[in-house]
């Protein structure tokens, strides 16, 4: 009796192995969602590489304005969030697109409010007691940080494009998440 059952079970196992082998792994949508999650999860004030990059790209502005790059990043990304929506992939053409909603503070709004408040402060200075250059910059930094912490996050929608490379892996086109973040910020 065992011999009669062994042959059909072996054939069934072989058929399952062949069928599962043809599946080819995770769907492109799943791979792209995983990649996007990793990209966007890296956007955080706790990410030292990101904070260092912000500081390096400032050209010394943080020091001039007497602002801590870590505090700047903390306020900048305080309300940052994202939601990955629909992902459509055409495996045959090797292209895909993902909808992402990004919520973060708008630097356009921050800079406009900063300019307004800084100009009001400059106008209020008593000509008989003009502050030093260092005090002027420090006050600018103080106003900037105040405006940034008060600015609410806004949502922006982005479409991120992917292409399949010669190895068959899905890659973001261009700078992808970075471009989407910059678009949301401005």
JSON list of C-alpha atoms in Angstrom, two decimals:
[
{"chain": "A", "resi": 1, "resn": "UNK", "atom": "CA", "xyz": [0.00, 0.00, 0.00]},
{"chain": "A", "resi": 2, "resn": "UNK", "atom": "CA", "xyz": [2.84, 2.40, 0.87]},
{"chain": "A", "resi": 3, "resn": "UNK", "atom": "CA", "xyz": [4.40, 1.86, -2.56]},
{"chain": "A", "resi": 4, "resn": "UNK", "atom": "CA", "xyz": [1.16, 2.85, -4.27]},
{"chain": "A", "resi": 5, "resn": "UNK", "atom": "CA", "xyz": [0.99, 6.11, -2.28]},
{"chain": "A", "resi": 6, "resn": "UNK", "atom": "CA", "xyz": [4.68, 7.00, -2.68]},
{"chain": "A", "resi": 7, "resn": "UNK", "atom": "CA", "xyz": [4.56, 7.32, -6.46]},
{"chain": "A", "resi": 8, "resn": "UNK", "atom": "CA", "xyz": [1.57, 9.71, -6.60]},
{"chain": "A", "resi": 9, "resn": "UNK", "atom": "CA", "xyz": [2.97, 11.78, -3.71]},
{"chain": "A", "resi": 10, "resn": "UNK", "atom": "CA", "xyz": [6.35, 12.07, -5.44]},
{"chain": "A", "resi": 11, "resn": "UNK", "atom": "CA", "xyz": [4.66, 13.10, -8.69]},
{"chain": "A", "resi": 12, "resn": "UNK", "atom": "CA", "xyz": [2.57, 15.68, -6.81]},
{"chain": "A", "resi": 13, "resn": "UNK", "atom": "CA", "xyz": [5.67, 17.07, -5.07]},
{"chain": "A", "resi": 14, "resn": "UNK", "atom": "CA", "xyz": [7.49, 17.28, -8.41]},
{"chain": "A", "resi": 15, "resn": "UNK", "atom": "CA", "xyz": [4.54, 19.09, -10.02]},
{"chain": "A", "resi": 16, "resn": "UNK", "atom": "CA", "xyz": [4.39, 21.58, -7.12]},
{"chain": "A", "resi": 17, "resn": "UNK", "atom": "CA", "xyz": [8.12, 22.24, -7.37]},
{"chain": "A", "resi": 18, "resn": "UNK", "atom": "CA", "xyz": [7.86, 22.89, -11.11]},
{"chain": "A", "resi": 19, "resn": "UNK", "atom": "CA", "xyz": [4.85, 25.16, -10.68]},
{"chain": "A", "resi": 20, "resn": "UNK", "atom": "CA", "xyz": [6.41, 27.12, -7.82]},
{"chain": "A", "resi": 21, "resn": "UNK", "atom": "CA", "xyz": [9.68, 27.45, -9.70]},
{"chain": "A", "resi": 22, "resn": "UNK", "atom": "CA", "xyz": [7.83, 29.18, -12.51]},
{"chain": "A", "resi": 23, "resn": "UNK", "atom": "CA", "xyz": [6.49, 31.85, -10.18]},
{"chain": "A", "resi": 24, "resn": "UNK", "atom": "CA", "xyz": [9.81, 33.73, -10.26]},
{"chain": "A", "resi": 25, "resn": "UNK", "atom": "CA", "xyz": [9.74, 35.30, -6.81]},
{"chain": "A", "resi": 26, "resn": "UNK", "atom": "CA", "xyz": [8.01, 38.41, -5.53]},
{"chain": "A", "resi": 27, "resn": "UNK", "atom": "CA", "xyz": [5.88, 40.52, -7.84]},
{"chain": "A", "resi": 28, "resn": "UNK", "atom": "CA", "xyz": [7.44, 43.76, -9.16]},
{"chain": "A", "resi": 29, "resn": "UNK", "atom": "CA", "xyz": [4.91, 45.79, -7.17]},
{"chain": "A", "resi": 30, "resn": "UNK", "atom": "CA", "xyz": [6.08, 44.12, -3.95]},
{"chain": "A", "resi": 31, "resn": "UNK", "atom": "CA", "xyz": [9.76, 44.71, -4.79]},
{"chain": "A", "resi": 32, "resn": "UNK", "atom": "CA", "xyz": [9.10, 48.37, -5.63]},
{"chain": "A", "resi": 33, "resn": "UNK", "atom": "CA", "xyz": [7.05, 48.91, -2.45]},
{"chain": "A", "resi": 34, "resn": "UNK", "atom": "CA", "xyz": [9.91, 47.45, -0.39]},
{"chain": "A", "resi": 35, "resn": "UNK", "atom": "CA", "xyz": [12.46, 49.68, -2.15]},
{"chain": "A", "resi": 36, "resn": "UNK", "atom": "CA", "xyz": [10.36, 52.82, -1.67]},
{"chain": "A", "resi": 37, "resn": "UNK", "atom": "CA", "xyz": [9.80, 52.01, 1.99]},
{"chain": "A", "resi": 38, "resn": "UNK", "atom": "CA", "xyz": [13.57, 51.77, 2.50]},
{"chain": "A", "resi": 39, "resn": "UNK", "atom": "CA", "xyz": [14.12, 55.07, 0.64]},
{"chain": "A", "resi": 40, "resn": "UNK", "atom": "CA", "xyz": [11.51, 57.02, 2.60]},
{"chain": "A", "resi": 41, "resn": "UNK", "atom": "CA", "xyz": [12.25, 55.41, 5.97]},
{"chain": "A", "resi": 42, "resn": "UNK", "atom": "CA", "xyz": [15.77, 56.85, 5.69]},
{"chain": "A", "resi": 43, "resn": "UNK", "atom": "CA", "xyz": [14.33, 60.38, 5.79]},
{"chain": "A", "resi": 44, "resn": "UNK", "atom": "CA", "xyz": [14.56, 61.12, 9.48]},
{"chain": "A", "resi": 45, "resn": "UNK", "atom": "CA", "xyz": [16.34, 63.47, 11.85]},
{"chain": "A", "resi": 46, "resn": "UNK", "atom": "CA", "xyz": [17.84, 60.37, 13.47]},
{"chain": "A", "resi": 47, "resn": "UNK", "atom": "CA", "xyz": [19.63, 59.50, 10.20]},
{"chain": "A", "resi": 48, "resn": "UNK", "atom": "CA", "xyz": [23.12, 60.86, 10.87]},
{"chain": "A", "resi": 49, "resn": "UNK", "atom": "CA", "xyz": [24.11, 60.57, 7.20]},
{"chain": "A", "resi": 50, "resn": "UNK", "atom": "CA", "xyz": [21.19, 62.79, 6.22]},
{"chain": "A", "resi": 51, "resn": "UNK", "atom": "CA", "xyz": [21.97, 65.31, 8.97]},
{"chain": "A", "resi": 52, "resn": "UNK", "atom": "CA", "xyz": [25.63, 65.37, 7.92]},
{"chain": "A", "resi": 53, "resn": "UNK", "atom": "CA", "xyz": [24.62, 65.88, 4.28]},
{"chain": "A", "resi": 54, "resn": "UNK", "atom": "CA", "xyz": [22.34, 68.78, 5.26]},
{"chain": "A", "resi": 55, "resn": "UNK", "atom": "CA", "xyz": [25.16, 70.35, 7.26]},
{"chain": "A", "resi": 56, "resn": "UNK", "atom": "CA", "xyz": [27.74, 69.86, 4.48]},
{"chain": "A", "resi": 57, "resn": "UNK", "atom": "CA", "xyz": [25.45, 71.33, 1.83]},
{"chain": "A", "resi": 58, "resn": "UNK", "atom": "CA", "xyz": [24.71, 74.40, 3.97]},
{"chain": "A", "resi": 59, "resn": "UNK", "atom": "CA", "xyz": [28.10, 75.92, 3.25]},
{"chain": "A", "resi": 60, "resn": "UNK", "atom": "CA", "xyz": [28.56, 77.00, 6.87]},
{"chain": "A", "resi": 61, "resn": "UNK", "atom": "CA", "xyz": [25.12, 78.64, 7.18]},
{"chain": "A", "resi": 62, "resn": "UNK", "atom": "CA", "xyz": [24.27, 76.73, 10.36]},
{"chain": "A", "resi": 63, "resn": "UNK", "atom": "CA", "xyz": [27.33, 78.05, 12.13]},
{"chain": "A", "resi": 64, "resn": "UNK", "atom": "CA", "xyz": [26.69, 81.56, 10.84]},
{"chain": "A", "resi": 65, "resn": "UNK", "atom": "CA", "xyz": [23.06, 81.47, 12.01]},
{"chain": "A", "resi": 66, "resn": "UNK", "atom": "CA", "xyz": [24.02, 79.78, 15.29]},
{"chain": "A", "resi": 67, "resn": "UNK", "atom": "CA", "xyz": [21.74, 76.81, 14.50]},
{"chain": "A", "resi": 68, "resn": "UNK", "atom": "CA", "xyz": [22.38, 73.17, 15.38]},
{"chain": "A", "resi": 69, "resn": "UNK", "atom": "CA", "xyz": [22.09, 71.00, 12.23]},
{"chain": "A", "resi": 70, "resn": "UNK", "atom": "CA", "xyz": [20.53, 68.27, 14.38]},
{"chain": "A", "resi": 71, "resn": "UNK", "atom": "CA", "xyz": [17.84, 70.63, 15.72]},
{"chain": "A", "resi": 72, "resn": "UNK", "atom": "CA", "xyz": [17.24, 71.94, 12.20]},
{"chain": "A", "resi": 73, "resn": "UNK", "atom": "CA", "xyz": [16.73, 68.38, 10.89]},
{"chain": "A", "resi": 74, "resn": "UNK", "atom": "CA", "xyz": [14.53, 67.53, 13.88]},
{"chain": "A", "resi": 75, "resn": "UNK", "atom": "CA", "xyz": [12.20, 70.49, 13.19]},
{"chain": "A", "resi": 76, "resn": "UNK", "atom": "CA", "xyz": [12.39, 70.03, 9.42]},
{"chain": "A", "resi": 77, "resn": "UNK", "atom": "CA", "xyz": [11.30, 66.37, 9.49]},
{"chain": "A", "resi": 78, "resn": "UNK", "atom": "CA", "xyz": [9.13, 66.54, 12.64]},
{"chain": "A", "resi": 79, "resn": "UNK", "atom": "CA", "xyz": [5.89, 65.85, 10.78]},
{"chain": "A", "resi": 80, "resn": "UNK", "atom": "CA", "xyz": [7.32, 63.94, 7.82]},
{"chain": "A", "resi": 81, "resn": "UNK", "atom": "CA", "xyz": [5.31, 60.95, 6.67]},
{"chain": "A", "resi": 82, "resn": "UNK", "atom": "CA", "xyz": [4.57, 59.15, 3.45]},
{"chain": "A", "resi": 83, "resn": "UNK", "atom": "CA", "xyz": [2.04, 56.73, 2.04]},
{"chain": "A", "resi": 84, "resn": "UNK", "atom": "CA", "xyz": [2.73, 54.50, -0.92]},
{"chain": "A", "resi": 85, "resn": "UNK", "atom": "CA", "xyz": [-0.36, 54.16, -3.07]},
{"chain": "A", "resi": 86, "resn": "UNK", "atom": "CA", "xyz": [-0.93, 52.25, -6.29]},
{"chain": "A", "resi": 87, "resn": "UNK", "atom": "CA", "xyz": [2.03, 50.70, -8.07]},
{"chain": "A", "resi": 88, "resn": "UNK", "atom": "CA", "xyz": [1.64, 49.71, -11.70]},
{"chain": "A", "resi": 89, "resn": "UNK", "atom": "CA", "xyz": [4.30, 47.59, -13.35]},
{"chain": "A", "resi": 90, "resn": "UNK", "atom": "CA", "xyz": [4.61, 46.45, -16.96]},
{"chain": "A", "resi": 91, "resn": "UNK", "atom": "CA", "xyz": [7.13, 43.61, -16.78]},
{"chain": "A", "resi": 92, "resn": "UNK", "atom": "CA", "xyz": [7.19, 43.17, -20.53]},
{"chain": "A", "resi": 93, "resn": "UNK", "atom": "CA", "xyz": [8.20, 46.82, -21.11]},
{"chain": "A", "resi": 94, "resn": "UNK", "atom": "CA", "xyz": [10.33, 46.92, -17.98]},
{"chain": "A", "resi": 95, "resn": "UNK", "atom": "CA", "xyz": [8.71, 50.07, -16.59]},
{"chain": "A", "resi": 96, "resn": "UNK", "atom": "CA", "xyz": [6.68, 50.86, -13.51]},
{"chain": "A", "resi": 97, "resn": "UNK", "atom": "CA", "xyz": [5.28, 53.83, -11.63]},
{"chain": "A", "resi": 98, "resn": "UNK", "atom": "CA", "xyz": [4.37, 54.29, -8.00]},
{"chain": "A", "resi": 99, "resn": "UNK", "atom": "CA", "xyz": [2.06, 56.87, -6.45]},
{"chain": "A", "resi": 100, "resn": "UNK", "atom": "CA", "xyz": [3.35, 58.33, -3.19]},
{"chain": "A", "resi": 101, "resn": "UNK", "atom": "CA", "xyz": [1.77, 60.94, -0.94]},
{"chain": "A", "resi": 102, "resn": "UNK", "atom": "CA", "xyz": [4.38, 62.85, 1.03]},
{"chain": "A", "resi": 103, "resn": "UNK", "atom": "CA", "xyz": [3.56, 64.96, 4.05]},
{"chain": "A", "resi": 104, "resn": "UNK", "atom": "CA", "xyz": [6.16, 67.47, 5.17]},
{"chain": "A", "resi": 105, "resn": "UNK", "atom": "CA", "xyz": [6.82, 71.12, 5.80]},
{"chain": "A", "resi": 106, "resn": "UNK", "atom": "CA", "xyz": [6.93, 73.41, 2.78]},
{"chain": "A", "resi": 107, "resn": "UNK", "atom": "CA", "xyz": [10.14, 75.41, 2.56]},
{"chain": "A", "resi": 108, "resn": "UNK", "atom": "CA", "xyz": [8.35, 77.87, 0.29]},
{"chain": "A", "resi": 109, "resn": "UNK", "atom": "CA", "xyz": [6.01, 78.63, 3.20]},
{"chain": "A", "resi": 110, "resn": "UNK", "atom": "CA", "xyz": [8.86, 78.65, 5.73]},
{"chain": "A", "resi": 111, "resn": "UNK", "atom": "CA", "xyz": [10.98, 81.05, 3.69]},
{"chain": "A", "resi": 112, "resn": "UNK", "atom": "CA", "xyz": [8.05, 83.39, 3.01]},
{"chain": "A", "resi": 113, "resn": "UNK", "atom": "CA", "xyz": [7.11, 83.56, 6.70]},
{"chain": "A", "resi": 114, "resn": "UNK", "atom": "CA", "xyz": [10.79, 83.90, 7.71]},
{"chain": "A", "resi": 115, "resn": "UNK", "atom": "CA", "xyz": [11.26, 86.80, 5.31]},
{"chain": "A", "resi": 116, "resn": "UNK", "atom": "CA", "xyz": [8.15, 88.52, 6.70]},
{"chain": "A", "resi": 117, "resn": "UNK", "atom": "CA", "xyz": [9.16, 88.08, 10.36]},
{"chain": "A", "resi": 118, "resn": "UNK", "atom": "CA", "xyz": [12.84, 88.91, 9.80]},
{"chain": "A", "resi": 119, "resn": "UNK", "atom": "CA", "xyz": [11.93, 92.09, 7.91]},
{"chain": "A", "resi": 120, "resn": "UNK", "atom": "CA", "xyz": [9.57, 93.09, 10.73]},
{"chain": "A", "resi": 121, "resn": "UNK", "atom": "CA", "xyz": [12.37, 92.55, 13.26]},
{"chain": "A", "resi": 122, "resn": "UNK", "atom": "CA", "xyz": [14.87, 94.56, 11.17]},
{"chain": "A", "resi": 123, "resn": "UNK", "atom": "CA", "xyz": [12.34, 97.39, 10.90]},
{"chain": "A", "resi": 124, "resn": "UNK", "atom": "CA", "xyz": [11.89, 97.42, 14.66]},
{"chain": "A", "resi": 125, "resn": "UNK", "atom": "CA", "xyz": [15.59, 97.92, 15.44]},
{"chain": "A", "resi": 126, "resn": "UNK", "atom": "CA", "xyz": [16.37, 101.16, 17.25]},
{"chain": "A", "resi": 127, "resn": "UNK", "atom": "CA", "xyz": [18.95, 103.01, 15.10]},
{"chain": "A", "resi": 128, "resn": "UNK", "atom": "CA", "xyz": [20.73, 104.08, 18.28]},
{"chain": "A", "resi": 129, "resn": "UNK", "atom": "CA", "xyz": [21.26, 100.43, 19.35]},
{"chain": "A", "resi": 130, "resn": "UNK", "atom": "CA", "xyz": [22.18, 98.57, 16.17]},
{"chain": "A", "resi": 131, "resn": "UNK", "atom": "CA", "xyz": [23.12, 94.96, 16.97]},
{"chain": "A", "resi": 132, "resn": "UNK", "atom": "CA", "xyz": [26.43, 93.44, 15.87]},
{"chain": "A", "resi": 133, "resn": "UNK", "atom": "CA", "xyz": [26.63, 91.36, 12.70]},
{"chain": "A", "resi": 134, "resn": "UNK", "atom": "CA", "xyz": [26.84, 88.16, 14.80]},
{"chain": "A", "resi": 135, "resn": "UNK", "atom": "CA", "xyz": [23.70, 89.19, 16.73]},
{"chain": "A", "resi": 136, "resn": "UNK", "atom": "CA", "xyz": [21.85, 89.90, 13.47]},
{"chain": "A", "resi": 137, "resn": "UNK", "atom": "CA", "xyz": [22.70, 86.44, 12.10]},
{"chain": "A", "resi": 138, "resn": "UNK", "atom": "CA", "xyz": [21.87, 84.74, 15.40]},
{"chain": "A", "resi": 139, "resn": "UNK", "atom": "CA", "xyz": [18.48, 86.48, 15.47]},
{"chain": "A", "resi": 140, "resn": "UNK", "atom": "CA", "xyz": [17.91, 85.33, 11.87]},
{"chain": "A", "resi": 141, "resn": "UNK", "atom": "CA", "xyz": [18.62, 81.74, 12.97]},
{"chain": "A", "resi": 142, "resn": "UNK", "atom": "CA", "xyz": [16.28, 82.12, 15.93]},
{"chain": "A", "resi": 143, "resn": "UNK", "atom": "CA", "xyz": [13.49, 83.43, 13.70]},
{"chain": "A", "resi": 144, "resn": "UNK", "atom": "CA", "xyz": [14.08, 80.67, 11.13]},
{"chain": "A", "resi": 145, "resn": "UNK", "atom": "CA", "xyz": [13.85, 77.93, 13.75]},
{"chain": "A", "resi": 146, "resn": "UNK", "atom": "CA", "xyz": [10.73, 79.49, 15.27]},
{"chain": "A", "resi": 147, "resn": "UNK", "atom": "CA", "xyz": [9.02, 79.73, 11.88]},
{"chain": "A", "resi": 148, "resn": "UNK", "atom": "CA", "xyz": [10.02, 76.17, 10.99]},
{"chain": "A", "resi": 149, "resn": "UNK", "atom": "CA", "xyz": [8.61, 74.71, 14.19]},
{"chain": "A", "resi": 150, "resn": "UNK", "atom": "CA", "xyz": [5.33, 76.61, 13.68]},
{"chain": "A", "resi": 151, "resn": "UNK", "atom": "CA", "xyz": [4.88, 75.67, 10.02]},
{"chain": "A", "resi": 152, "resn": "UNK", "atom": "CA", "xyz": [2.43, 72.80, 9.54]},
{"chain": "A", "resi": 153, "resn": "UNK", "atom": "CA", "xyz": [3.19, 69.89, 7.24]},
{"chain": "A", "resi": 154, "resn": "UNK", "atom": "CA", "xyz": [1.38, 69.72, 3.91]},
{"chain": "A", "resi": 155, "resn": "UNK", "atom": "CA", "xyz": [0.64, 66.81, 1.61]},
{"chain": "A", "resi": 156, "resn": "UNK", "atom": "CA", "xyz": [2.04, 66.53, -1.91]},
{"chain": "A", "resi": 157, "resn": "UNK", "atom": "CA", "xyz": [1.49, 63.75, -4.41]},
{"chain": "A", "resi": 158, "resn": "UNK", "atom": "CA", "xyz": [4.32, 62.31, -6.47]},
{"chain": "A", "resi": 159, "resn": "UNK", "atom": "CA", "xyz": [4.69, 59.70, -9.18]},
{"chain": "A", "resi": 160, "resn": "UNK", "atom": "CA", "xyz": [7.97, 57.81, -9.01]},
{"chain": "A", "resi": 161, "resn": "UNK", "atom": "CA", "xyz": [9.10, 55.93, -12.09]},
{"chain": "A", "resi": 162, "resn": "UNK", "atom": "CA", "xyz": [11.01, 52.67, -12.11]},
{"chain": "A", "resi": 163, "resn": "UNK", "atom": "CA", "xyz": [12.81, 50.77, -14.84]},
{"chain": "A", "resi": 164, "resn": "UNK", "atom": "CA", "xyz": [14.15, 47.26, -14.99]},
{"chain": "A", "resi": 165, "resn": "UNK", "atom": "CA", "xyz": [17.94, 47.23, -15.42]},
{"chain": "A", "resi": 166, "resn": "UNK", "atom": "CA", "xyz": [19.95, 44.73, -17.47]},
{"chain": "A", "resi": 167, "resn": "UNK", "atom": "CA", "xyz": [20.18, 42.42, -14.43]},
{"chain": "A", "resi": 168, "resn": "UNK", "atom": "CA", "xyz": [16.38, 42.33, -14.19]},
{"chain": "A", "resi": 169, "resn": "UNK", "atom": "CA", "xyz": [16.26, 44.43, -11.01]},
{"chain": "A", "resi": 170, "resn": "UNK", "atom": "CA", "xyz": [13.83, 47.33, -10.58]},
{"chain": "A", "resi": 171, "resn": "UNK", "atom": "CA", "xyz": [15.52, 50.71, -10.04]},
{"chain": "A", "resi": 172, "resn": "UNK", "atom": "CA", "xyz": [14.22, 54.21, -9.41]},
{"chain": "A", "resi": 173, "resn": "UNK", "atom": "CA", "xyz": [14.67, 56.48, -12.41]},
{"chain": "A", "resi": 174, "resn": "UNK", "atom": "CA", "xyz": [16.76, 59.56, -11.68]},
{"chain": "A", "resi": 175, "resn": "UNK", "atom": "CA", "xyz": [17.00, 60.54, -8.03]},
{"chain": "A", "resi": 176, "resn": "UNK", "atom": "CA", "xyz": [13.47, 59.28, -7.33]},
{"chain": "A", "resi": 177, "resn": "UNK", "atom": "CA", "xyz": [12.68, 59.79, -3.66]},
{"chain": "A", "resi": 178, "resn": "UNK", "atom": "CA", "xyz": [15.09, 62.73, -3.38]},
{"chain": "A", "resi": 179, "resn": "UNK", "atom": "CA", "xyz": [13.36, 64.53, -6.26]},
{"chain": "A", "resi": 180, "resn": "UNK", "atom": "CA", "xyz": [9.94, 63.81, -4.76]},
{"chain": "A", "resi": 181, "resn": "UNK", "atom": "CA", "xyz": [11.06, 65.19, -1.40]},
{"chain": "A", "resi": 182, "resn": "UNK", "atom": "CA", "xyz": [12.47, 68.34, -3.01]},
{"chain": "A", "resi": 183, "resn": "UNK", "atom": "CA", "xyz": [9.23, 68.84, -4.96]},
{"chain": "A", "resi": 184, "resn": "UNK", "atom": "CA", "xyz": [7.23, 68.47, -1.74]},
{"chain": "A", "resi": 185, "resn": "UNK", "atom": "CA", "xyz": [9.51, 70.90, 0.09]},
{"chain": "A", "resi": 186, "resn": "UNK", "atom": "CA", "xyz": [9.21, 73.62, -2.54]}
]
